[in-house]
mmCIF file of C-alpha atoms in Angstrom:
data_model
loop_
_atom_site.group_PDB
_atom_site.id
_atom_site.type_symbol
_atom_site.label_atom_id
_atom_site.label_comp_id
_atom_site.label_asym_id
_atom_site.label_seq_id
_atom_site.Cartn_x
_atom_site.Cartn_y
_atom_site.Cartn_z
ATOM 1 C CA UNK A 1 157.634 69.817 156.359
ATOM 2 C CA UNK A 2 160.808 69.999 158.384
ATOM 3 C CA UNK A 3 161.282 66.631 160.230
ATOM 4 C CA UNK A 4 162.123 68.408 163.480
ATOM 5 C CA UNK A 5 158.901 70.437 163.346
ATOM 6 C CA UNK A 6 156.872 67.284 162.582
ATOM 7 C CA UNK A 7 158.438 65.545 165.579
ATOM 8 C CA UNK A 8 157.456 68.453 167.836
ATOM 9 C CA UNK A 9 153.856 68.317 166.577
ATOM 10 C CA UNK A 10 153.744 64.538 167.102
ATOM 11 C CA UNK A 11 154.885 64.980 170.699
ATOM 12 C CA UNK A 12 152.007 67.432 171.203
ATOM 13 C CA UNK A 13 149.492 64.817 169.963
ATOM 14 C CA UNK A 14 148.799 66.640 166.718
ATOM 15 C CA UNK A 15 146.166 64.782 164.635
ATOM 16 C CA UNK A 16 147.347 64.429 161.046
ATOM 17 C CA UNK A 17 144.303 62.553 159.779
ATOM 18 C CA UNK A 18 141.238 64.286 161.180
ATOM 19 C CA UNK A 19 138.831 61.834 159.522
ATOM 20 C CA UNK A 20 140.566 58.831 161.075
ATOM 21 C CA UNK A 21 140.487 60.479 164.501
ATOM 22 C CA UNK A 22 136.788 61.222 164.125
ATOM 23 C CA UNK A 23 135.994 57.605 163.264
ATOM 24 C CA UNK A 24 138.090 56.317 166.143
ATOM 25 C CA UNK A 25 135.982 58.471 168.473
ATOM 26 C CA UNK A 26 132.749 57.302 166.838
ATOM 27 C CA UNK A 27 133.726 53.637 167.091
ATOM 28 C CA UNK A 28 134.720 54.135 170.726
ATOM 29 C CA UNK A 29 131.300 55.644 171.413
ATOM 30 C CA UNK A 30 129.555 52.706 169.723
ATOM 31 C CA UNK A 31 131.645 50.171 171.648
ATOM 32 C CA UNK A 32 130.778 51.935 174.908
ATOM 33 C CA UNK A 33 127.073 52.014 174.060
ATOM 34 C CA UNK A 34 127.116 48.276 173.358
ATOM 35 C CA UNK A 35 128.990 47.563 176.601
ATOM 36 C CA UNK A 36 126.308 49.464 178.539
ATOM 37 C CA UNK A 37 123.133 48.434 176.684
ATOM 38 C CA UNK A 38 124.283 45.100 175.133
ATOM 39 C CA UNK A 39 123.167 46.108 171.635
ATOM 40 C CA UNK A 40 123.611 48.841 169.034
ATOM 41 C CA UNK A 41 119.937 49.730 168.666
ATOM 42 C CA UNK A 42 119.121 53.256 169.763
ATOM 43 C CA UNK A 43 116.753 56.119 169.126
ATOM 44 C CA UNK A 44 117.868 58.618 166.492
ATOM 45 C CA UNK A 45 117.766 61.322 169.170
ATOM 46 C CA UNK A 46 120.315 59.582 171.418
ATOM 47 C CA UNK A 47 123.267 61.772 172.458
ATOM 48 C CA UNK A 48 126.157 60.566 174.619
ATOM 49 C CA UNK A 49 125.576 62.136 178.059
ATOM 50 C CA UNK A 50 127.905 64.887 179.211
ATOM 51 C CA UNK A 51 130.044 64.424 182.325
ATOM 52 C CA UNK A 52 129.063 60.746 182.595
ATOM 53 C CA UNK A 53 132.012 58.687 183.959
ATOM 54 C CA UNK A 54 130.619 55.565 182.266
ATOM 55 C CA UNK A 55 131.572 57.114 178.926
ATOM 56 C CA UNK A 56 135.083 58.058 177.713
ATOM 57 C CA UNK A 57 135.485 61.826 177.915
ATOM 58 C CA UNK A 58 136.222 62.087 174.179
ATOM 59 C CA UNK A 59 132.757 60.714 173.391
ATOM 60 C CA UNK A 60 130.720 63.123 175.515
ATOM 61 C CA UNK A 61 127.976 64.902 173.535
ATOM 62 C CA UNK A 62 128.458 62.769 170.409
ATOM 63 C CA UNK A 63 125.132 62.578 168.551
ATOM 64 C CA UNK A 64 125.342 58.813 168.376
ATOM 65 C CA UNK A 65 121.763 58.189 167.241
ATOM 66 C CA UNK A 66 122.260 60.484 164.239
ATOM 67 C CA UNK A 67 125.576 58.775 163.486
ATOM 68 C CA UNK A 68 123.944 55.324 163.474
ATOM 69 C CA UNK A 69 121.145 56.534 161.199
ATOM 70 C CA UNK A 70 123.699 58.117 158.844
ATOM 71 C CA UNK A 71 125.759 54.911 158.690
ATOM 72 C CA UNK A 72 122.691 52.939 157.630
ATOM 73 C CA UNK A 73 121.765 55.483 154.969
ATOM 74 C CA UNK A 74 125.351 55.677 153.608
ATOM 75 C CA UNK A 75 126.171 51.997 153.998
ATOM 76 C CA UNK A 76 127.545 51.594 150.462
ATOM 77 C CA UNK A 77 129.654 54.771 150.706
ATOM 78 C CA UNK A 78 131.482 53.874 153.904
ATOM 79 C CA UNK A 79 135.191 52.975 153.698
ATOM 80 C CA UNK A 80 135.550 49.163 153.690
ATOM 81 C CA UNK A 81 137.547 49.160 156.934
ATOM 82 C CA UNK A 82 134.820 51.176 158.700
ATOM 83 C CA UNK A 83 132.065 48.931 157.319
ATOM 84 C CA UNK A 84 133.953 45.828 158.483
ATOM 85 C CA UNK A 85 134.587 47.315 161.935
ATOM 86 C CA UNK A 86 130.900 48.126 162.388
ATOM 87 C CA UNK A 87 129.826 44.663 161.219
ATOM 88 C CA UNK A 88 132.334 43.008 163.555
ATOM 89 C CA UNK A 89 130.839 44.763 166.584
ATOM 90 C CA UNK A 90 127.305 43.651 165.655
ATOM 91 C CA UNK A 91 126.027 46.792 163.927
ATOM 92 C CA UNK A 92 122.435 46.345 162.716
ATOM 93 C CA UNK A 93 122.239 47.521 159.111
ATOM 94 C CA UNK A 94 118.506 46.895 158.660
ATOM 95 C CA UNK A 95 116.557 47.938 161.718
ATOM 96 C CA UNK A 96 113.324 46.301 160.531
ATOM 97 C CA UNK A 97 115.115 42.940 160.594
ATOM 98 C CA UNK A 98 115.542 43.477 164.325
ATOM 99 C CA UNK A 99 111.970 44.564 164.963
ATOM 100 C CA UNK A 100 112.895 48.197 165.575
ATOM 101 C CA UNK A 101 111.298 49.858 162.582
ATOM 102 C CA UNK A 102 109.729 53.288 162.422
ATOM 103 C CA UNK A 103 106.417 52.237 164.018
ATOM 104 C CA UNK A 104 105.275 53.322 167.470
ATOM 105 C CA UNK A 105 107.632 52.157 170.247
ATOM 106 C CA UNK A 106 106.160 49.277 172.279
ATOM 107 C CA UNK A 107 105.050 50.476 175.709
ATOM 108 C CA UNK A 108 104.647 48.031 178.605
ATOM 109 C CA UNK A 109 103.362 49.372 181.915
ATOM 110 C CA UNK A 110 105.121 48.280 185.098
ATOM 111 C CA UNK A 111 102.146 46.121 186.047
ATOM 112 C CA UNK A 112 102.296 44.378 182.650
ATOM 113 C CA UNK A 113 106.047 43.875 182.943
ATOM 114 C CA UNK A 114 105.600 42.241 186.340
ATOM 115 C CA UNK A 115 102.815 40.082 184.927
ATOM 116 C CA UNK A 116 105.078 38.904 182.101
ATOM 117 C CA UNK A 117 107.802 38.184 184.655
ATOM 118 C CA UNK A 118 105.335 35.989 186.576
ATOM 119 C CA UNK A 119 104.395 34.158 183.377
ATOM 120 C CA UNK A 120 108.037 33.438 182.604
ATOM 121 C CA UNK A 121 108.763 32.338 186.168
ATOM 122 C CA UNK A 122 105.901 29.864 185.882
ATOM 123 C CA UNK A 123 107.096 28.793 182.430
ATOM 124 C CA UNK A 124 110.575 28.014 183.730
ATOM 125 C CA UNK A 125 109.111 25.494 186.175
ATOM 126 C CA UNK A 126 107.483 23.724 183.222
ATOM 127 C CA UNK A 127 110.564 23.707 180.964
ATOM 128 C CA UNK A 128 112.111 20.563 182.426
ATOM 129 C CA UNK A 129 115.515 22.268 182.466
ATOM 130 C CA UNK A 130 117.117 25.529 183.610
ATOM 131 C CA UNK A 131 119.266 26.280 180.567
ATOM 132 C CA UNK A 132 116.924 28.976 179.262
ATOM 133 C CA UNK A 133 113.333 30.229 179.368
ATOM 134 C CA UNK A 134 111.391 31.280 176.297
ATOM 135 C CA UNK A 135 107.940 31.610 174.753
ATOM 136 C CA UNK A 136 106.506 31.665 171.205
ATOM 137 C CA UNK A 137 106.260 35.038 169.428
ATOM 138 C CA UNK A 138 102.754 35.452 170.823
ATOM 139 C CA UNK A 139 101.524 33.506 173.824
ATOM 140 C CA UNK A 140 98.321 33.201 175.826
ATOM 141 C CA UNK A 141 98.530 31.425 179.177
ATOM 142 C CA UNK A 142 96.291 28.341 178.971
ATOM 143 C CA UNK A 143 93.580 27.744 181.551
ATOM 144 C CA UNK A 144 95.130 24.555 182.896
ATOM 145 C CA UNK A 145 96.048 23.435 186.392
ATOM 146 C CA UNK A 146 99.797 23.620 185.747
ATOM 147 C CA UNK A 147 99.543 27.407 185.442
ATOM 148 C CA UNK A 148 98.629 29.781 188.336
ATOM 149 C CA UNK A 149 94.942 30.618 188.016
ATOM 150 C CA UNK A 150 95.557 34.365 188.256
ATOM 151 C CA UNK A 151 97.598 34.140 185.023
ATOM 152 C CA UNK A 152 94.990 32.237 182.985
ATOM 153 C CA UNK A 153 94.263 34.047 179.730
ATOM 154 C CA UNK A 154 97.189 36.435 180.099
ATOM 155 C CA UNK A 155 98.311 37.582 176.643
ATOM 156 C CA UNK A 156 102.061 38.079 176.099
ATOM 157 C CA UNK A 157 103.269 39.798 172.928
ATOM 158 C CA UNK A 158 106.745 38.314 173.153
ATOM 159 C CA UNK A 159 108.133 39.883 169.957
ATOM 160 C CA UNK A 160 107.011 43.345 171.067
ATOM 161 C CA UNK A 161 108.390 42.731 174.552
ATOM 162 C CA UNK A 162 111.781 41.888 173.044
ATOM 163 C CA UNK A 163 111.602 44.995 170.870
ATOM 164 C CA UNK A 164 110.938 47.104 173.952
ATOM 165 C CA UNK A 165 114.035 45.551 175.523
ATOM 166 C CA UNK A 166 116.180 46.409 172.499
ATOM 167 C CA UNK A 167 114.954 49.993 172.716
ATOM 168 C CA UNK A 168 115.797 50.118 176.447
ATOM 169 C CA UNK A 169 112.142 50.672 177.397
ATOM 170 C CA UNK A 170 111.900 47.993 180.102
ATOM 171 C CA UNK A 171 112.512 48.407 183.808
ATOM 172 C CA UNK A 172 116.104 47.484 184.695
ATOM 173 C CA UNK A 173 115.087 45.346 187.690
ATOM 174 C CA UNK A 174 112.662 43.362 185.509
ATOM 175 C CA UNK A 175 115.393 42.817 182.911
ATOM 176 C CA UNK A 176 117.800 41.625 185.617
ATOM 177 C CA UNK A 177 115.274 39.098 186.948
ATOM 178 C CA UNK A 178 114.564 37.835 183.431
ATOM 179 C CA UNK A 179 118.298 37.496 182.827
ATOM 180 C CA UNK A 180 118.464 35.324 185.949
ATOM 181 C CA UNK A 181 115.752 33.126 184.406
ATOM 182 C CA UNK A 182 117.791 32.821 181.229
ATOM 183 C CA UNK A 183 115.079 34.526 179.186
ATOM 184 C CA UNK A 184 115.815 34.495 175.463
ATOM 185 C CA UNK A 185 116.040 38.097 174.263
ATOM 186 C CA UNK A 186 117.275 37.284 170.759
ATOM 187 C CA UNK A 187 115.312 34.358 169.344
ATOM 188 C CA UNK A 188 117.217 34.137 166.043
ATOM 189 C CA UNK A 189 120.513 33.887 167.863
ATOM 190 C CA UNK A 190 118.967 31.407 170.304
ATOM 191 C CA UNK A 191 117.664 29.125 167.548
ATOM 192 C CA UNK A 192 121.062 29.138 165.874
ATOM 193 C CA UNK A 193 122.755 28.168 169.144
ATOM 194 C CA UNK A 194 120.320 25.279 169.623
ATOM 195 C CA UNK A 195 120.896 24.048 166.075
ATOM 196 C CA UNK A 196 124.671 24.129 166.546
ATOM 197 C CA UNK A 197 124.356 22.284 169.855
ATOM 198 C CA UNK A 198 122.201 19.647 168.159
ATOM 199 C CA UNK A 199 124.719 19.243 165.329
ATOM 200 C CA UNK A 200 127.596 18.855 167.789
ATOM 201 C CA UNK A 201 125.607 16.262 169.733
ATOM 202 C CA UNK A 202 124.688 14.379 166.548
ATOM 203 C CA UNK A 203 128.341 14.240 165.502
ATOM 204 C CA UNK A 204 129.422 13.112 168.966
ATOM 205 C CA UNK A 205 126.930 10.226 168.819
ATOM 206 C CA UNK A 206 127.260 9.176 165.173
ATOM 207 C CA UNK A 207 130.730 10.401 164.258
ATOM 208 C CA UNK A 208 129.573 12.454 161.256
ATOM 209 C CA UNK A 209 127.074 15.086 160.125
ATOM 210 C CA UNK A 210 125.236 13.107 157.461
ATOM 211 C CA UNK A 211 121.904 14.007 159.030
ATOM 212 C CA UNK A 212 118.936 12.257 157.340
ATOM 213 C CA UNK A 213 116.215 14.636 156.196
ATOM 214 C CA UNK A 214 113.658 12.917 158.438
ATOM 215 C CA UNK A 215 115.869 12.882 161.532
ATOM 216 C CA UNK A 216 114.213 14.173 164.693
ATOM 217 C CA UNK A 217 115.967 14.377 168.056
ATOM 218 C CA UNK A 218 114.599 11.446 170.084
ATOM 219 C CA UNK A 219 112.540 12.130 173.184
ATOM 220 C CA UNK A 220 113.754 10.925 176.582
ATOM 221 C CA UNK A 221 117.132 9.859 175.191
ATOM 222 C CA UNK A 222 119.899 10.486 177.730
ATOM 223 C CA UNK A 223 122.427 10.973 174.961
ATOM 224 C CA UNK A 224 120.605 14.169 174.002
ATOM 225 C CA UNK A 225 120.072 17.342 176.102
ATOM 226 C CA UNK A 226 116.428 17.508 177.190
ATOM 227 C CA UNK A 227 115.954 21.004 175.730
ATOM 228 C CA UNK A 228 116.690 19.640 172.236
ATOM 229 C CA UNK A 229 114.041 16.920 172.462
ATOM 230 C CA UNK A 230 111.910 16.453 169.294
ATOM 231 C CA UNK A 231 113.893 19.044 167.310
ATOM 232 C CA UNK A 232 113.485 18.318 163.574
ATOM 233 C CA UNK A 233 117.224 18.493 162.924
ATOM 234 C CA UNK A 234 117.049 16.983 159.444
ATOM 235 C CA UNK A 235 114.754 19.778 158.258
ATOM 236 C CA UNK A 236 116.963 22.419 159.885
ATOM 237 C CA UNK A 237 119.998 21.058 158.046
ATOM 238 C CA UNK A 238 118.091 21.278 154.761
ATOM 239 C CA UNK A 239 117.194 24.915 155.467
ATOM 240 C CA UNK A 240 120.816 25.753 156.245
ATOM 241 C CA UNK A 241 121.912 24.328 152.893
ATOM 242 C CA UNK A 242 119.120 26.223 151.136
ATOM 243 C CA UNK A 243 120.163 29.609 152.500
ATOM 244 C CA UNK A 244 123.951 29.383 152.424
ATOM 245 C CA UNK A 245 124.273 32.887 150.967
ATOM 246 C CA UNK A 246 122.335 34.351 153.923
ATOM 247 C CA UNK A 247 124.694 32.950 156.542
ATOM 248 C CA UNK A 248 127.314 35.163 158.141
ATOM 249 C CA UNK A 249 130.992 34.350 157.760
ATOM 250 C CA UNK A 250 131.080 33.393 161.439
ATOM 251 C CA UNK A 251 128.182 30.963 161.000
ATOM 252 C CA UNK A 252 129.818 29.324 157.974
ATOM 253 C CA UNK A 253 133.058 28.974 159.900
ATOM 254 C CA UNK A 254 131.196 27.349 162.805
ATOM 255 C CA UNK A 255 129.672 24.808 160.438
ATOM 256 C CA UNK A 256 132.924 24.194 158.562
ATOM 257 C CA UNK A 257 134.667 23.511 161.873
ATOM 258 C CA UNK A 258 132.179 20.670 162.400
ATOM 259 C CA UNK A 259 132.742 19.330 158.847
ATOM 260 C CA UNK A 260 129.191 20.256 157.884
ATOM 261 C CA UNK A 261 128.061 18.634 154.624
ATOM 262 C CA UNK A 262 127.017 21.490 152.323
ATOM 263 C CA UNK A 263 126.217 19.453 149.210
ATOM 264 C CA UNK A 264 123.311 17.100 149.921
ATOM 265 C CA UNK A 265 123.444 15.573 146.431
ATOM 266 C CA UNK A 266 127.095 14.671 146.875
ATOM 267 C CA UNK A 267 126.288 13.247 150.298
ATOM 268 C CA UNK A 268 123.556 10.979 148.892
ATOM 269 C CA UNK A 269 125.810 9.879 146.033
ATOM 270 C CA UNK A 270 128.663 8.998 148.394
ATOM 271 C CA UNK A 271 126.255 6.981 150.570
ATOM 272 C CA UNK A 272 125.199 4.979 147.512
ATOM 273 C CA UNK A 273 128.828 4.311 146.594
ATOM 274 C CA UNK A 274 129.650 3.215 150.136
ATOM 275 C CA UNK A 275 126.632 0.900 150.208
ATOM 276 C CA UNK A 276 127.605 -0.656 146.866
ATOM 277 C CA UNK A 277 131.205 -1.075 148.000
ATOM 278 C CA UNK A 278 130.111 -2.689 151.279
ATOM 279 C CA UNK A 279 127.754 -5.035 149.430
ATOM 280 C CA UNK A 280 130.564 -6.209 147.144
ATOM 281 C CA UNK A 281 132.836 -6.846 150.126
ATOM 282 C CA UNK A 282 130.195 -9.201 151.561
ATOM 283 C CA UNK A 283 128.924 -10.947 148.448
ATOM 284 C CA UNK A 284 131.781 -10.605 145.974
ATOM 285 C CA UNK A 285 129.638 -9.222 143.145
ATOM 286 C CA UNK A 286 127.234 -6.440 142.189
ATOM 287 C CA UNK A 287 124.269 -8.624 141.259
ATOM 288 C CA UNK A 288 122.074 -7.044 143.896
ATOM 289 C CA UNK A 289 118.545 -8.477 144.170
ATOM 290 C CA UNK A 290 115.932 -5.815 143.480
ATOM 291 C CA UNK A 291 114.335 -6.294 146.904
ATOM 292 C CA UNK A 292 117.600 -6.074 148.846
ATOM 293 C CA UNK A 293 117.543 -3.547 151.706
ATOM 294 C CA UNK A 294 120.552 -2.766 153.893
ATOM 295 C CA UNK A 295 119.810 -4.444 157.244
ATOM 296 C CA UNK A 296 119.052 -2.417 160.351
ATOM 297 C CA UNK A 297 121.302 -2.743 163.416
ATOM 298 C CA UNK A 298 123.795 -4.940 161.591
ATOM 299 C CA UNK A 299 127.307 -4.087 162.884
ATOM 300 C CA UNK A 300 128.776 -5.317 159.609
ATOM 301 C CA UNK A 301 127.205 -2.345 157.810
ATOM 302 C CA UNK A 302 127.947 1.368 158.468
ATOM 303 C CA UNK A 303 125.127 2.668 160.676
ATOM 304 C CA UNK A 304 124.174 5.543 158.350
ATOM 305 C CA UNK A 305 123.443 3.072 155.524
ATOM 306 C CA UNK A 306 120.680 1.259 157.414
ATOM 307 C CA UNK A 307 117.418 0.755 155.489
ATOM 308 C CA UNK A 308 118.807 1.916 152.132
ATOM 309 C CA UNK A 309 116.878 0.089 149.396
ATOM 310 C CA UNK A 310 120.087 -0.855 147.646
ATOM 311 C CA UNK A 311 118.438 -3.201 145.168
ATOM 312 C CA UNK A 312 116.313 -0.348 143.828
ATOM 313 C CA UNK A 313 119.335 1.978 143.856
ATOM 314 C CA UNK A 314 121.239 -0.427 141.597
ATOM 315 C CA UNK A 315 118.179 -0.891 139.351
ATOM 316 C CA UNK A 316 117.766 2.865 138.863
ATOM 317 C CA UNK A 317 121.472 3.353 138.179
ATOM 318 C CA UNK A 318 121.293 0.812 135.360
ATOM 319 C CA UNK A 319 118.093 2.247 133.906
ATOM 320 C CA UNK A 320 119.463 5.806 134.007
ATOM 321 C CA UNK A 321 122.945 4.993 132.780
ATOM 322 C CA UNK A 322 122.616 7.341 129.815
ATOM 323 C CA UNK A 323 121.879 10.334 132.069
ATOM 324 C CA UNK A 324 124.745 9.774 134.518
ATOM 325 C CA UNK A 325 127.799 12.013 134.285
ATOM 326 C CA UNK A 326 131.070 10.528 133.052
ATOM 327 C CA UNK A 327 132.544 11.091 136.504
ATOM 328 C CA UNK A 328 129.816 9.029 138.193
ATOM 329 C CA UNK A 329 130.087 6.252 135.600
ATOM 330 C CA UNK A 330 133.824 6.125 136.198
ATOM 331 C CA UNK A 331 133.332 5.857 139.963
ATOM 332 C CA UNK A 332 130.866 2.992 139.478
ATOM 333 C CA UNK A 333 133.172 1.232 137.018
ATOM 334 C CA UNK A 334 136.018 1.447 139.533
ATOM 335 C CA UNK A 335 133.769 -0.369 142.017
ATOM 336 C CA UNK A 336 133.104 -3.073 139.456
ATOM 337 C CA UNK A 337 129.458 -2.118 139.041
ATOM 338 C CA UNK A 338 127.644 -4.511 136.696
ATOM 339 C CA UNK A 339 125.607 -2.573 134.163
ATOM 340 C CA UNK A 340 123.998 -5.623 132.592
ATOM 341 C CA UNK A 341 122.560 -8.313 134.858
ATOM 342 C CA UNK A 342 120.224 -11.207 134.070
ATOM 343 C CA UNK A 343 116.756 -10.572 135.487
ATOM 344 C CA UNK A 344 116.736 -14.040 137.066
ATOM 345 C CA UNK A 345 119.630 -13.125 139.375
ATOM 346 C CA UNK A 346 117.791 -9.978 140.496
ATOM 347 C CA UNK A 347 114.891 -12.050 141.801
ATOM 348 C CA UNK A 348 117.104 -13.931 144.249
ATOM 349 C CA UNK A 349 117.215 -13.128 147.954
ATOM 350 C CA UNK A 350 120.307 -12.552 150.059
#
């Protein structure tokens, strides 16, 4: 095409790539929907309203619900850049994972919505903090004095209530009041945020993320936020390691930024090496009595080594020498580990 003619068409806003222009409009519509409704979950019948100033004019009358359904059905056929753009804006690829499957939409009458609001207002007063308000997936108000008598026995289907919210089926004024209470609409996201807060707090206190499997956030400890009290952080860390492939890139990056320890076996091995090295610095040898346990609250020892049964560790290393990798044997040899020790020296106490 003649360059001069192309320049004239460009100045007129001529669209050379119709497919790209169509996707730009679709993405704009999705971004607008999310800005208005705070999610990308919608009925298949949803159409962008005409003449609505809240929506860009180019998106008016777009059959957005059909588009979303089509994207899910053709997920593997989408261009990579489109797939990535949708994922980045929080597109939900599996609606059943979000509790918005093909079953009947959850209906909550206005009286029930107000009742649930009352329950959550009462619950906030019992939380002990104002950071957020939440309930288990299903909840029945107990018949105890701390709860208003008129609410006793009230049944709250919390998961269904959240699903109704995602489908925009709740009264806007109720939603606004629940937002003011800090009600947790997305429990998965909420649990992740709590876990990350607990990990950051643990690292701030201990200087590392070598979280023992049995570690539980202490109760009534001022170093810890009250809303994290009694969290079984050690178990949560184990679950994170066990489902690494299920984590999003953003979640992995969050953990990496904290120097999260992904390999528990390597962590345990390094703790053993550090304990052996520390022992040798104190006693000058590796003839560790079988009953020796790293002392608790001894400033001479790294705090995360407390209570390690180092005598048994050394005993098992010797007895399993044949099964150790060459790399581990080399590391032990570099420490001066003694593979053969007289039994009489192992019965001593230190």
